[in-house]
XYZ file of C-alpha atoms in Angstrom:
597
model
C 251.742 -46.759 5.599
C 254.270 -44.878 3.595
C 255.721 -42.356 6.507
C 255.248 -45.004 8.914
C 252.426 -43.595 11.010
C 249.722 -46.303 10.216
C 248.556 -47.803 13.100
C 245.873 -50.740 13.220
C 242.476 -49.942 14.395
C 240.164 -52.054 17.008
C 238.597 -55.344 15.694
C 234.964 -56.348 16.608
C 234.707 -59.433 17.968
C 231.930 -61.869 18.057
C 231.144 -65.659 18.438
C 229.555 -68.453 15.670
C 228.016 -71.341 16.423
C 229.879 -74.556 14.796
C 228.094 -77.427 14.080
C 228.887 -79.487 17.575
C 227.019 -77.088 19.599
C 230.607 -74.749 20.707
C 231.007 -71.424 19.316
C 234.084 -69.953 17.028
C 235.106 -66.392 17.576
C 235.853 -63.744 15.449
C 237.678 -60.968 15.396
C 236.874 -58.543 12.102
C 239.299 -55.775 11.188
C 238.306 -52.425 10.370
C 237.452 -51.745 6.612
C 240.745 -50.162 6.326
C 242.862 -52.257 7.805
C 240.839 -55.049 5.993
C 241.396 -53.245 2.467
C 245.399 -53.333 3.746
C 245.199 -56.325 4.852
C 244.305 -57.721 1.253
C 246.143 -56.117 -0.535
C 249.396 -57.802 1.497
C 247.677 -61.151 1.065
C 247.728 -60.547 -2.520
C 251.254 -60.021 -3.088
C 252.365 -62.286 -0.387
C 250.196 -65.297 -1.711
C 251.678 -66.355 -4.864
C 255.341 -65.828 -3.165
C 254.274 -67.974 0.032
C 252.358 -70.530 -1.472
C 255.382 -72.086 -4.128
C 256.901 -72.385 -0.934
C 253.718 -74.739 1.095
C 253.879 -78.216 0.813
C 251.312 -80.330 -2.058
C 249.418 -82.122 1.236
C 248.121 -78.871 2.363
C 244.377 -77.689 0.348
C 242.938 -74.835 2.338
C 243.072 -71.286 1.425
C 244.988 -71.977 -1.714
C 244.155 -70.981 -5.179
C 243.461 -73.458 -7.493
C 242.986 -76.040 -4.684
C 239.744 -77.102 -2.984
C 237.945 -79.655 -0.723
C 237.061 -81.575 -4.092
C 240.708 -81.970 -4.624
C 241.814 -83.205 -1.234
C 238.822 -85.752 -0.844
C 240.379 -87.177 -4.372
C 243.562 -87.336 -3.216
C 242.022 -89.258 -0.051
C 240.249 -91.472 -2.519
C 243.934 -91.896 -4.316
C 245.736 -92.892 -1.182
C 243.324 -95.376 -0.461
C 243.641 -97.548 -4.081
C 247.408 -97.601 -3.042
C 246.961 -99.177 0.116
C 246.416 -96.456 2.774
C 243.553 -98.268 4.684
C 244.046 -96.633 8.259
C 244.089 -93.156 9.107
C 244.524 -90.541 11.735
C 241.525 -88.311 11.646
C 243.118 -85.167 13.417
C 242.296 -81.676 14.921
C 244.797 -78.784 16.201
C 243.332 -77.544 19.686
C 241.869 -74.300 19.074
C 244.612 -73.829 16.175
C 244.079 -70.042 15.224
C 243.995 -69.138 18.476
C 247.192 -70.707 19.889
C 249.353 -69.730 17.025
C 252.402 -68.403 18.551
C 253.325 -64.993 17.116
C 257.345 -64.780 17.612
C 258.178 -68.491 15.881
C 255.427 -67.182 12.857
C 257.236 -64.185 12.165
C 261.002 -66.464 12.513
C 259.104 -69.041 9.451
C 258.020 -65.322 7.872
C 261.784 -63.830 7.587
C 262.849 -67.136 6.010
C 260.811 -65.942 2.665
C 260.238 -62.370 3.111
C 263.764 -59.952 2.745
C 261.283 -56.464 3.048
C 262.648 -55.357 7.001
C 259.483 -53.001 6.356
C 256.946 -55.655 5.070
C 257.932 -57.730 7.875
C 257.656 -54.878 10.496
C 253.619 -54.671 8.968
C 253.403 -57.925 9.800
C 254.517 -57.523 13.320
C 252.554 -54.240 13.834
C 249.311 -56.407 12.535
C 250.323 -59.385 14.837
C 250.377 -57.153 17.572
C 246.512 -55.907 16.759
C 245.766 -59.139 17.092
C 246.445 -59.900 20.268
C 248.370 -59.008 23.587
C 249.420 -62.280 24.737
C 251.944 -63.061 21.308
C 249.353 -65.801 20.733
C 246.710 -65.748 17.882
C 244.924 -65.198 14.575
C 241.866 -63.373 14.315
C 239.244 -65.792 12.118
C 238.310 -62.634 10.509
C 240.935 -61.262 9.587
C 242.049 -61.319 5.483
C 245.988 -62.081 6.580
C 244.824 -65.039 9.116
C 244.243 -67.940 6.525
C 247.427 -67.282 4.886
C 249.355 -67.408 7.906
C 248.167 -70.046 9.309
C 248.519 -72.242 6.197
C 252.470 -71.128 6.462
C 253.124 -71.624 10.299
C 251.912 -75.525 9.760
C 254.125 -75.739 6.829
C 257.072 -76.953 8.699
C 254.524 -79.530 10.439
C 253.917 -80.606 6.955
C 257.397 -81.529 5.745
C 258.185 -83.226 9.627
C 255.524 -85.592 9.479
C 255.234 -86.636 5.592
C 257.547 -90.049 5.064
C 258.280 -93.158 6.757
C 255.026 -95.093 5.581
C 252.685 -91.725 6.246
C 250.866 -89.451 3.543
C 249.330 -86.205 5.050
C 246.097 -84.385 3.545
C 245.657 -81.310 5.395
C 242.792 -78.806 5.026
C 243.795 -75.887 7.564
C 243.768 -77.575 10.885
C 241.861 -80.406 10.156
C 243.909 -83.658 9.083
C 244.236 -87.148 7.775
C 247.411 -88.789 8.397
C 247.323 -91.952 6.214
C 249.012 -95.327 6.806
C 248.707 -98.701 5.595
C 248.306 -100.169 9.141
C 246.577 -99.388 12.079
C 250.635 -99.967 14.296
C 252.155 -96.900 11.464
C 249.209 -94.814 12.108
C 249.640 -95.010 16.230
C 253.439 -94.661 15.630
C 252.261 -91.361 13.475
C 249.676 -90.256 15.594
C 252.172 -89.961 18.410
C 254.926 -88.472 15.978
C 252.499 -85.885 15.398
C 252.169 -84.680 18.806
C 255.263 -84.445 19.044
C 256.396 -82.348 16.176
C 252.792 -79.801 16.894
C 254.468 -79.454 20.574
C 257.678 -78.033 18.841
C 255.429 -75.513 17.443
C 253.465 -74.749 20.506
C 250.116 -76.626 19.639
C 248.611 -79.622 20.681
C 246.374 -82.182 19.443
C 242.674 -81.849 20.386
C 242.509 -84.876 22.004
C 238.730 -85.329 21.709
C 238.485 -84.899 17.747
C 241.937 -86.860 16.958
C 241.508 -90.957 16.869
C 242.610 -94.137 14.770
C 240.440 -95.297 12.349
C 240.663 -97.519 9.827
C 238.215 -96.790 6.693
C 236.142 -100.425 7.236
C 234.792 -98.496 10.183
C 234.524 -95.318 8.726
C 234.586 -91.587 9.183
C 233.773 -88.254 8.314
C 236.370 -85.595 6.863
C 235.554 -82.303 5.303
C 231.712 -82.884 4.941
C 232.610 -86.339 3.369
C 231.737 -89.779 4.577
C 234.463 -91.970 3.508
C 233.425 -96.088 4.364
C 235.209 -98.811 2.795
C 235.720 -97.321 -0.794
C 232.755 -95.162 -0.815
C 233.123 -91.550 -0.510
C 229.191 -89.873 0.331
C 228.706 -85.507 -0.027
C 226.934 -85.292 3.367
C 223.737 -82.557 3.566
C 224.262 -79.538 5.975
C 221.437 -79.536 8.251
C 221.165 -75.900 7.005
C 221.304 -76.156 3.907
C 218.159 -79.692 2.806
C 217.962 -78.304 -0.646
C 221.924 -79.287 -1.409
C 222.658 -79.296 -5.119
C 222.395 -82.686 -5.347
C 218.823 -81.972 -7.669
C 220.680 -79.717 -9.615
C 223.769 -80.864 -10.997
C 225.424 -83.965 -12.619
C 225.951 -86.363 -9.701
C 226.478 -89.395 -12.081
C 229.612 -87.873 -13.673
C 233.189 -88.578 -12.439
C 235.312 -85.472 -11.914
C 239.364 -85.635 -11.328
C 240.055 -82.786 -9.584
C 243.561 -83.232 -9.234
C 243.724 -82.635 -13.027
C 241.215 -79.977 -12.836
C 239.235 -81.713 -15.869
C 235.454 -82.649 -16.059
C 235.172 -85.666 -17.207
C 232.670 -87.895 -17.757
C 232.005 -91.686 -15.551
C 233.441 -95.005 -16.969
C 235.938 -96.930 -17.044
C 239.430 -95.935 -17.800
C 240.320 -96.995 -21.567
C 243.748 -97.647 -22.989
C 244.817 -94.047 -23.525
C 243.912 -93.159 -19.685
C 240.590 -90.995 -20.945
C 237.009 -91.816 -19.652
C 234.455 -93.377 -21.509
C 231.238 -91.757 -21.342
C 228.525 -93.937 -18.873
C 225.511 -93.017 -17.678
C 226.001 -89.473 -16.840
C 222.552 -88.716 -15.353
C 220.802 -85.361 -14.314
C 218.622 -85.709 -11.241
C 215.941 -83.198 -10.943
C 214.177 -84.013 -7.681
C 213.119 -80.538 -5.533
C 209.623 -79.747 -5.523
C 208.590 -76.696 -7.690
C 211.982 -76.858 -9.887
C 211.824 -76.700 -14.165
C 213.654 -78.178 -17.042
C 214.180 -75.594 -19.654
C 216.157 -74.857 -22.764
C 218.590 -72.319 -23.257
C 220.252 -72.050 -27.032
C 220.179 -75.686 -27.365
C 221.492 -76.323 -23.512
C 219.209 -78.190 -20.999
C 218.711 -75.416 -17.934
C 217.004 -75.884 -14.432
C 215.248 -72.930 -12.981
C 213.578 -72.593 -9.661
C 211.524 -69.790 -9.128
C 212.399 -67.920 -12.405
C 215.673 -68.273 -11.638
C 218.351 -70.039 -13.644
C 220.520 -72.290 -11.419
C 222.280 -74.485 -14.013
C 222.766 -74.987 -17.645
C 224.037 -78.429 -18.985
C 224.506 -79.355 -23.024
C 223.298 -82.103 -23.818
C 226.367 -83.769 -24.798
C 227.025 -84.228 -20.943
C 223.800 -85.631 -20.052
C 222.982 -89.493 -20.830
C 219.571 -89.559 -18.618
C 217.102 -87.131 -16.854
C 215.395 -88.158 -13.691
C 212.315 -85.990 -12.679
C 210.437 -86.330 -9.195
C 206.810 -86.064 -8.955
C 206.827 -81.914 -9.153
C 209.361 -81.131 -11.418
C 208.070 -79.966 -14.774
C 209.533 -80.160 -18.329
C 208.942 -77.621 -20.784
C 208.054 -79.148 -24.085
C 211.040 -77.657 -25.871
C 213.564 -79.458 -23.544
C 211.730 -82.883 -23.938
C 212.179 -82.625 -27.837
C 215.944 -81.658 -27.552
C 216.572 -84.593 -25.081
C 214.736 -86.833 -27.725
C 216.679 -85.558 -30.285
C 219.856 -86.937 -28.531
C 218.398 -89.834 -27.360
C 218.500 -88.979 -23.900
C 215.626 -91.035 -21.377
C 213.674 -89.220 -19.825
C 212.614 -90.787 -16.425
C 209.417 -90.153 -14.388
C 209.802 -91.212 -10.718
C 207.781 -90.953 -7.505
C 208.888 -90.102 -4.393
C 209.995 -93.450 -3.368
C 212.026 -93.198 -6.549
C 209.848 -95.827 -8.404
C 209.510 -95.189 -12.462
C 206.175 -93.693 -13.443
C 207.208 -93.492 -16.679
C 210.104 -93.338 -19.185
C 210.003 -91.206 -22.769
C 212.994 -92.607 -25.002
C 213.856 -92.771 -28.451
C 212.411 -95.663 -30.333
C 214.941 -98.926 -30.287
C 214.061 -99.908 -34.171
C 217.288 -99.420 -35.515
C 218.547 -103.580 -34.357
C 215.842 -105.385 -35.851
C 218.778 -108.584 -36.800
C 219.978 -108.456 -32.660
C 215.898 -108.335 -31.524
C 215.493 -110.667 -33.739
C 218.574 -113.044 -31.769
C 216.626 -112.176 -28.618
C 213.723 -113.803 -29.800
C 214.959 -116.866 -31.203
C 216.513 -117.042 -27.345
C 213.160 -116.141 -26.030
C 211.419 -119.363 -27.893
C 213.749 -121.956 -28.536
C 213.516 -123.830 -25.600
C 217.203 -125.036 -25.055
C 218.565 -121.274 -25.982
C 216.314 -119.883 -23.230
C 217.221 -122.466 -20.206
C 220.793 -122.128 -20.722
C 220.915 -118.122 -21.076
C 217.985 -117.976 -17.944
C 219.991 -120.744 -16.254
C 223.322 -118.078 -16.819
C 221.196 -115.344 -15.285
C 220.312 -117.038 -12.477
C 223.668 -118.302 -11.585
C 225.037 -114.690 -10.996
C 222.422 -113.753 -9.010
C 222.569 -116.550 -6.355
C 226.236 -116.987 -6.763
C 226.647 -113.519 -5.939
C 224.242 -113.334 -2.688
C 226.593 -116.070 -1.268
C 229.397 -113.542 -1.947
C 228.179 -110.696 -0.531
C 227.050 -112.712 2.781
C 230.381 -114.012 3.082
C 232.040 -110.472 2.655
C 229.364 -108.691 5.059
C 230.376 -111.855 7.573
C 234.250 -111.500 7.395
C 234.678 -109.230 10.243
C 231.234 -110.022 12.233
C 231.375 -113.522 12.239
C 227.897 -114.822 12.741
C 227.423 -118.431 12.676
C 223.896 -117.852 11.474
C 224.896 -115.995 8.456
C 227.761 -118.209 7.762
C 225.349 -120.916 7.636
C 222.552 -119.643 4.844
C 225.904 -118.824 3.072
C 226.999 -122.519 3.031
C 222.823 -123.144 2.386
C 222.895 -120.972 -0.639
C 225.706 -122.791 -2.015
C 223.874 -125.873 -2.127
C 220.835 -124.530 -4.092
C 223.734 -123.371 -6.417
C 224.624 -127.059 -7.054
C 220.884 -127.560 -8.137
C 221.093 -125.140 -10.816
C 222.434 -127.307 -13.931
C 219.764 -129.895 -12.862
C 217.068 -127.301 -13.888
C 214.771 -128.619 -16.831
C 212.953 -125.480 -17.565
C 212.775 -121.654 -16.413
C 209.961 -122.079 -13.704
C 212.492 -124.585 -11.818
C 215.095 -121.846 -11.849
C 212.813 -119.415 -10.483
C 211.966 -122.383 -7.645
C 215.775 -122.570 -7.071
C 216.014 -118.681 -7.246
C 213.269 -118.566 -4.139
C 214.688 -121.283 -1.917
C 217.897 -119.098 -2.294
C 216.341 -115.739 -1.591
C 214.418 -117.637 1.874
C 217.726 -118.061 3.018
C 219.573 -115.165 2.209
C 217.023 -112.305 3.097
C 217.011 -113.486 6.902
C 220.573 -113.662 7.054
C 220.761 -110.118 5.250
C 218.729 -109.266 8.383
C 221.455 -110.250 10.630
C 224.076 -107.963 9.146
C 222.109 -104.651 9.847
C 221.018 -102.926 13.316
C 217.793 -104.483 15.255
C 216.599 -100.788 15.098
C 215.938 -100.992 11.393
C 212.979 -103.539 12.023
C 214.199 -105.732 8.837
C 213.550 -109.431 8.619
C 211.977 -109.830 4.716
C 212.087 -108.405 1.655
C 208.978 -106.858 0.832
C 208.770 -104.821 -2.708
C 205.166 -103.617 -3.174
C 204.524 -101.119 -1.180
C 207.958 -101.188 1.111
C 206.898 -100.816 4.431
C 210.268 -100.175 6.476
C 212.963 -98.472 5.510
C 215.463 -101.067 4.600
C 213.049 -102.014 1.867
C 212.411 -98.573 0.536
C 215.812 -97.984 0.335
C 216.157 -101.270 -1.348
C 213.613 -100.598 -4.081
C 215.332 -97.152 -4.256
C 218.093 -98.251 -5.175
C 216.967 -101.365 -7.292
C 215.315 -98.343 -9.513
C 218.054 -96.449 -9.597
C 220.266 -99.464 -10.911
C 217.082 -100.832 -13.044
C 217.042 -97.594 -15.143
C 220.966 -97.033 -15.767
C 220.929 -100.797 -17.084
C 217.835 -99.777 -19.567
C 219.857 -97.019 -20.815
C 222.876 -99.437 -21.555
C 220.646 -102.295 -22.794
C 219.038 -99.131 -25.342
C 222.591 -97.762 -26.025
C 223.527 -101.261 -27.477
C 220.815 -102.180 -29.212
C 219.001 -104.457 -26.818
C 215.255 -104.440 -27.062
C 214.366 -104.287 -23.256
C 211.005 -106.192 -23.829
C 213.077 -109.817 -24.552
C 213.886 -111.787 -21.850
C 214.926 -115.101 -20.927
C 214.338 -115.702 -17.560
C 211.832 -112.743 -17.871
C 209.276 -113.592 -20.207
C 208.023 -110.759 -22.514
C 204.883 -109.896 -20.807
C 203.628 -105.762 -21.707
C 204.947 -102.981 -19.645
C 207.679 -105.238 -18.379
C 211.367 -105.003 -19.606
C 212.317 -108.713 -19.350
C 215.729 -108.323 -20.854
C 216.156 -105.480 -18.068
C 215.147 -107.612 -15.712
C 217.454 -110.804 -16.356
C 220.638 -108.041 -17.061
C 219.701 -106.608 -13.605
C 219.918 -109.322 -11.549
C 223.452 -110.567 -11.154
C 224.618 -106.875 -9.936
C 221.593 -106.911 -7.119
C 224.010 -108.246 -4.476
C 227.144 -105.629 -5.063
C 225.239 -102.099 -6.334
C 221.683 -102.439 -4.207
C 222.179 -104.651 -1.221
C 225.869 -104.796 -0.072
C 225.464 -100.631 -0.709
C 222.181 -100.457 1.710
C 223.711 -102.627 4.298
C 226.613 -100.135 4.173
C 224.251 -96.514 4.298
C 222.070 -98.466 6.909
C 225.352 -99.368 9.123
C 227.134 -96.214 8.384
C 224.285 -93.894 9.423
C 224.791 -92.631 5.977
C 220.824 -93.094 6.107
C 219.423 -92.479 9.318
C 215.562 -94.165 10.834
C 214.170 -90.441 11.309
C 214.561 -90.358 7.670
C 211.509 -92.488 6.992
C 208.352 -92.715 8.469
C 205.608 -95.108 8.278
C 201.908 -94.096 6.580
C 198.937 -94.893 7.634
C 197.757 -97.405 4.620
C 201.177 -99.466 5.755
C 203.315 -97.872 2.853
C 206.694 -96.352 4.256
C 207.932 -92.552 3.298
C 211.130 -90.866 2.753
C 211.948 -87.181 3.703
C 213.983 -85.405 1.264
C 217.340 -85.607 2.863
C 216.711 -89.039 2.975
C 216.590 -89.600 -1.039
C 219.286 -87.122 -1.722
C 221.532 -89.604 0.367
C 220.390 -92.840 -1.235
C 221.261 -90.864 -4.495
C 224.433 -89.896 -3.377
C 225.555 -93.064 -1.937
C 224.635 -94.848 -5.123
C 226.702 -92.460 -7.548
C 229.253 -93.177 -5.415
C 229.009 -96.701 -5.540
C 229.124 -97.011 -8.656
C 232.288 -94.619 -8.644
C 234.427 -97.349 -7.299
C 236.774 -99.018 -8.888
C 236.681 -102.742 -9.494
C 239.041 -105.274 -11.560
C 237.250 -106.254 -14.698
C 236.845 -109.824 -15.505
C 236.742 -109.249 -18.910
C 240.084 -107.181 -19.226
C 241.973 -107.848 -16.048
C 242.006 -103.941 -15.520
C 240.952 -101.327 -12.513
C 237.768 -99.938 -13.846
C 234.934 -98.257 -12.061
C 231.661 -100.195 -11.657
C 229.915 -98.355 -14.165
C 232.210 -99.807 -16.760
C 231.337 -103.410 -15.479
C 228.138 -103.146 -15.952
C 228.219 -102.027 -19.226
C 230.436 -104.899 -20.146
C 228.218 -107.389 -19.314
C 225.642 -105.794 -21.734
C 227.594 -106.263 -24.506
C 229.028 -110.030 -23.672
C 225.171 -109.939 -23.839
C 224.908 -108.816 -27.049
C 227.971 -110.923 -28.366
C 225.970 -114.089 -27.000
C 222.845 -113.186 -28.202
C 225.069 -112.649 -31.661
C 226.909 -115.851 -31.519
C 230.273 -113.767 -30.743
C 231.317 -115.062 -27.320
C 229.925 -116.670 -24.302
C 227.964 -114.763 -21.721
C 228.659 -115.418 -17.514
C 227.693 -113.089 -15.105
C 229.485 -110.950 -13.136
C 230.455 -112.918 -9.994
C 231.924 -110.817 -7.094
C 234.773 -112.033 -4.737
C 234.807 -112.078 -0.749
């Protein structure tokens, strides 16, 4: 390279299959042209990349998928609702050679460098067109040849997130995002691309779609499982922790507070894959698989631990998670508890001792059970009238209209068991019309708890867990014993106060999000399958998704009715256990949550 003989050897070319059944090639440089190759990238990089635009996340250091599926997320909040989910034809191997090396002698003054370039261009390919997928140079060049693309179609109501050739331009209507869509043709066919036709299309995120192994639907955002990969770390790391990735920070889930930091909220470790351990490693929680550590978490970061049905604990890591008064949670493998080990709640004896007087005075526990019970049917109308806004049903707008009369009844209610009545006439008609919003396939018409025998109510008592557990954590975390209830009465092994704090978040965190997974194909039927005593099954895959979906759920922001500010979920919930509290206390007045449509 210094006299000016080097020449570039032969590459070896060879096809991979890609997920829709086609097959990339590859073209792999020698080991020394490689090592060359490299070591031009690494110089080149830093000087290239101040010069690439912020939309673009691929091949970048200190960028990643994490960070552009955020910024997607971002866009969203502000009002970017439709999107053009796009795909360069056969991008790498179309790039034309003599425009590349024009955009390469705007930032590179080396004649020499620049001949390198060429000679390696060359390698690549007779026809001028091309770069190798293979080849160390090739993802830095092709980041830089779409970086004029970048600054063309960015403006005039359109934000761009690009990973490589894969795209989202995003608009706030569906007329901008055909109007981009078209612009973007355009400006690609001054390059010498094209769209892929086939893989580009309009979409606005109601409908949904999927975008760097992320399902984004509504205001969800769902990880997706390879195929190839069923053991995704899901089980091993913290999926109940928010992370901005923009900032590069780990933080922890909540609602944003005053001075813009997170509050810590249920941060939960699940530990689901058979034959996987919870261990301690100087004073950190680890998980080891095979005598191999895969993960260690202090216990600072960790609020709750959820173990499936083989998943040990070693004895050690249960008295350190005691110690910090972190739950430990024993589920099956339909994700019901089989048991939870906690720290003892004795340290509120004058707030239990609130909850009781509500539990027996008579006029205390109708009005606080009569409270409960509001939210719960109040908010089932809601989320009927939400899943209805689009498909219209007649049927479903009816048992809407239905429900709202049984919500009438309520303040005629002269003890708890006539709540309860008016609590069942609402669920008869709101389960059938719940039935209406999801796919025939599914085979839904009840809800049936004990064991679920179709999918739709597995996933339902899933989920239902899920939410039952974080809300045990809060109701412990504030003092709450979970035993007294109002609507609930304190019967043994059942958390009444658990129970009533549950119910008014049923309709937004466990049935508006399994209507969504179900009519998403976030969860798919072969998922589940039917045993032979009646009881229904998941497969793995199956519960990581639920999982997923529900972390993300709760991940979403909402405006708080307590504060008037954007908070996520998480931090909703948690206020309502403490208006709770302040009830219970004589500090304030409890309502429930009640969702819009």
């Amino acid at each position: 390279m210094r006299d000016g003989t080097y020449r570039p050897g032969p590459v070896r070319e060879l096809s991979i299959p890609k997920d829709d059944g086609s097959f990339r090639p590859l073209a792999i440089p020698s080991i020394g042209d490689r090592v060359a190759q490299t070591a031009a990238a690494s110089v080149l990089g830093p000087l290239l990349d101040r010069e690439m635009e912020d939309a673009s996340f691929a091949y970048r250091a200190g960028r990643s998928v994490q960070m552009a599926v955020s910024r997607i997320a971002r866009y969203r909040r502000d009002g970017y609702r439709w999107v053009v989910d796009g795909d360069i034809e056969r991008y790498f191997e179309n790039v034309p050679h003599d425009p590349l090396l024009e955009r390469l002698g705007r930032s590179i003054e080396d004649p020499l460098l620049l001949d390198l370039l060429a000679l390696w261009l060359e390698s690549f390919s007779e026809g001028g067109r091309g770069l190798p997928q293979g080849a160390p140079l090739s993802p830095l060049l092709a980041n830089l040849y779409l970086d004029d693309v970048d600054e063309a179609i960015e403006g005039k109501g359109v934000r761009l997130v690009r990973f490589a050739d894969d795209f989202l331009l995003m608009c706030k209507g569906e007329e901008t995002a055909r109007e981009a869509q078209t612009r973007m043709a355009g400006i690609l066919a001054e390059q010498g691309l094209r769209l892929n036709p086939e893989k580009t299309r309009v979409v606005p995120f109601e409908k949904g779609f999927r975008f760097l192994g992320h399902l984004f639907v509504r205001s969800m955002i769902i990880q997706e499982l390879r195929d190839d990969d069923p053991k995704a770390p899901m089980a091993v790391g913290i999926t109940g922790k928010a992370i901005d990735p923009e900032s590069g920070t780990s933080g922890s889930d909540g609602g944003v507070t005053d001075g813009g930091q997170r509050a810590p909220i249920l941060r939960v470790l699940y530990v689901y894959e058979r034959g996987r351990k919870i261990g301690l490693r100087n004073q950190a929680f680890t998980i080891e698989e095979d005598d191999r550590e895969l993960l260690a978490i202090p216990p600072a970061r960790i609020d709750r631990i959820e173990m499936g049905p083989d998943v040990e604990i070693e004895a050690a890591a249960m008295r350190q998670a005691l110690a910090h008064r972190i739950t430990v949670a024993l589920v099956d493998g339909r994700g019901a508890t089989l048991g939870m080990i906690a720290a003892p709640v004795t340290d509120h004896a004058a707030l239990h001792q609130a909850q009781a007087q509500h539990m027996l005075d008579h006029g205390l526990k109708l009005d606080l059970a009569r409270r409960v019970v509001d939210g719960r049917i109040r908010n089932q109308r809601a989320l009927l009238r939400r899943l209805n806004r689009r498909r219209k049903d007649p049927e479903v707008a009816s048992a809407a209209a239905a429900i709202g009369r049984v919500l009438r009844k309520l303040p005629r209610a002269v003890d708890v068991p006539e709540l309860f009545g008016y609590e069942g006439q609402a669920a008869a008609l709101y389960w059938p019309a719940i039935a209406r919003t999801l796919g025939t396939h599914w085979g839904f018409s009840r809800r049936r708890r004990r064991p679920p025998p179709d999918a739709i109510n597995l996933i339902l008592s899933f989920l239902s867990t899920l939410l039952y557990r974080d809300i045990h954590a809060l109701a412990c975390r504030h003092g709450l014993h979970p035993g007294f209830g109002t609507l609930h009465a304190a019967r043994d092994g059942h958390n009444g106060c658990v129970s009533d704090l549950i119910e008014e978040f049923r309709a937004p965190l466990v049935e508006g999000l399994t209507v969504t997974l179900a009519n998403t194909r976030a969860i798919k039927l072969e998922m589940f399958a039917v045993q032979d005593d009646g009881s229904c099954r998941i497969a793995p895959e199956g519960r990581d998704a639920i999982v997923r979906g529900y972390e993300a759920w709760l991940d979403r922001q909402v405006k708080s009715q307590r504060t008037g500010k954007t908070v996520l979920w998480r931090r909703v919930v948690e206020e309502q256990v403490i208006a709770y509290v302040h009830h219970l206390r004589q500090k304030g007045d409890y309502q429930s949550y009640r969702m819009d449509y």
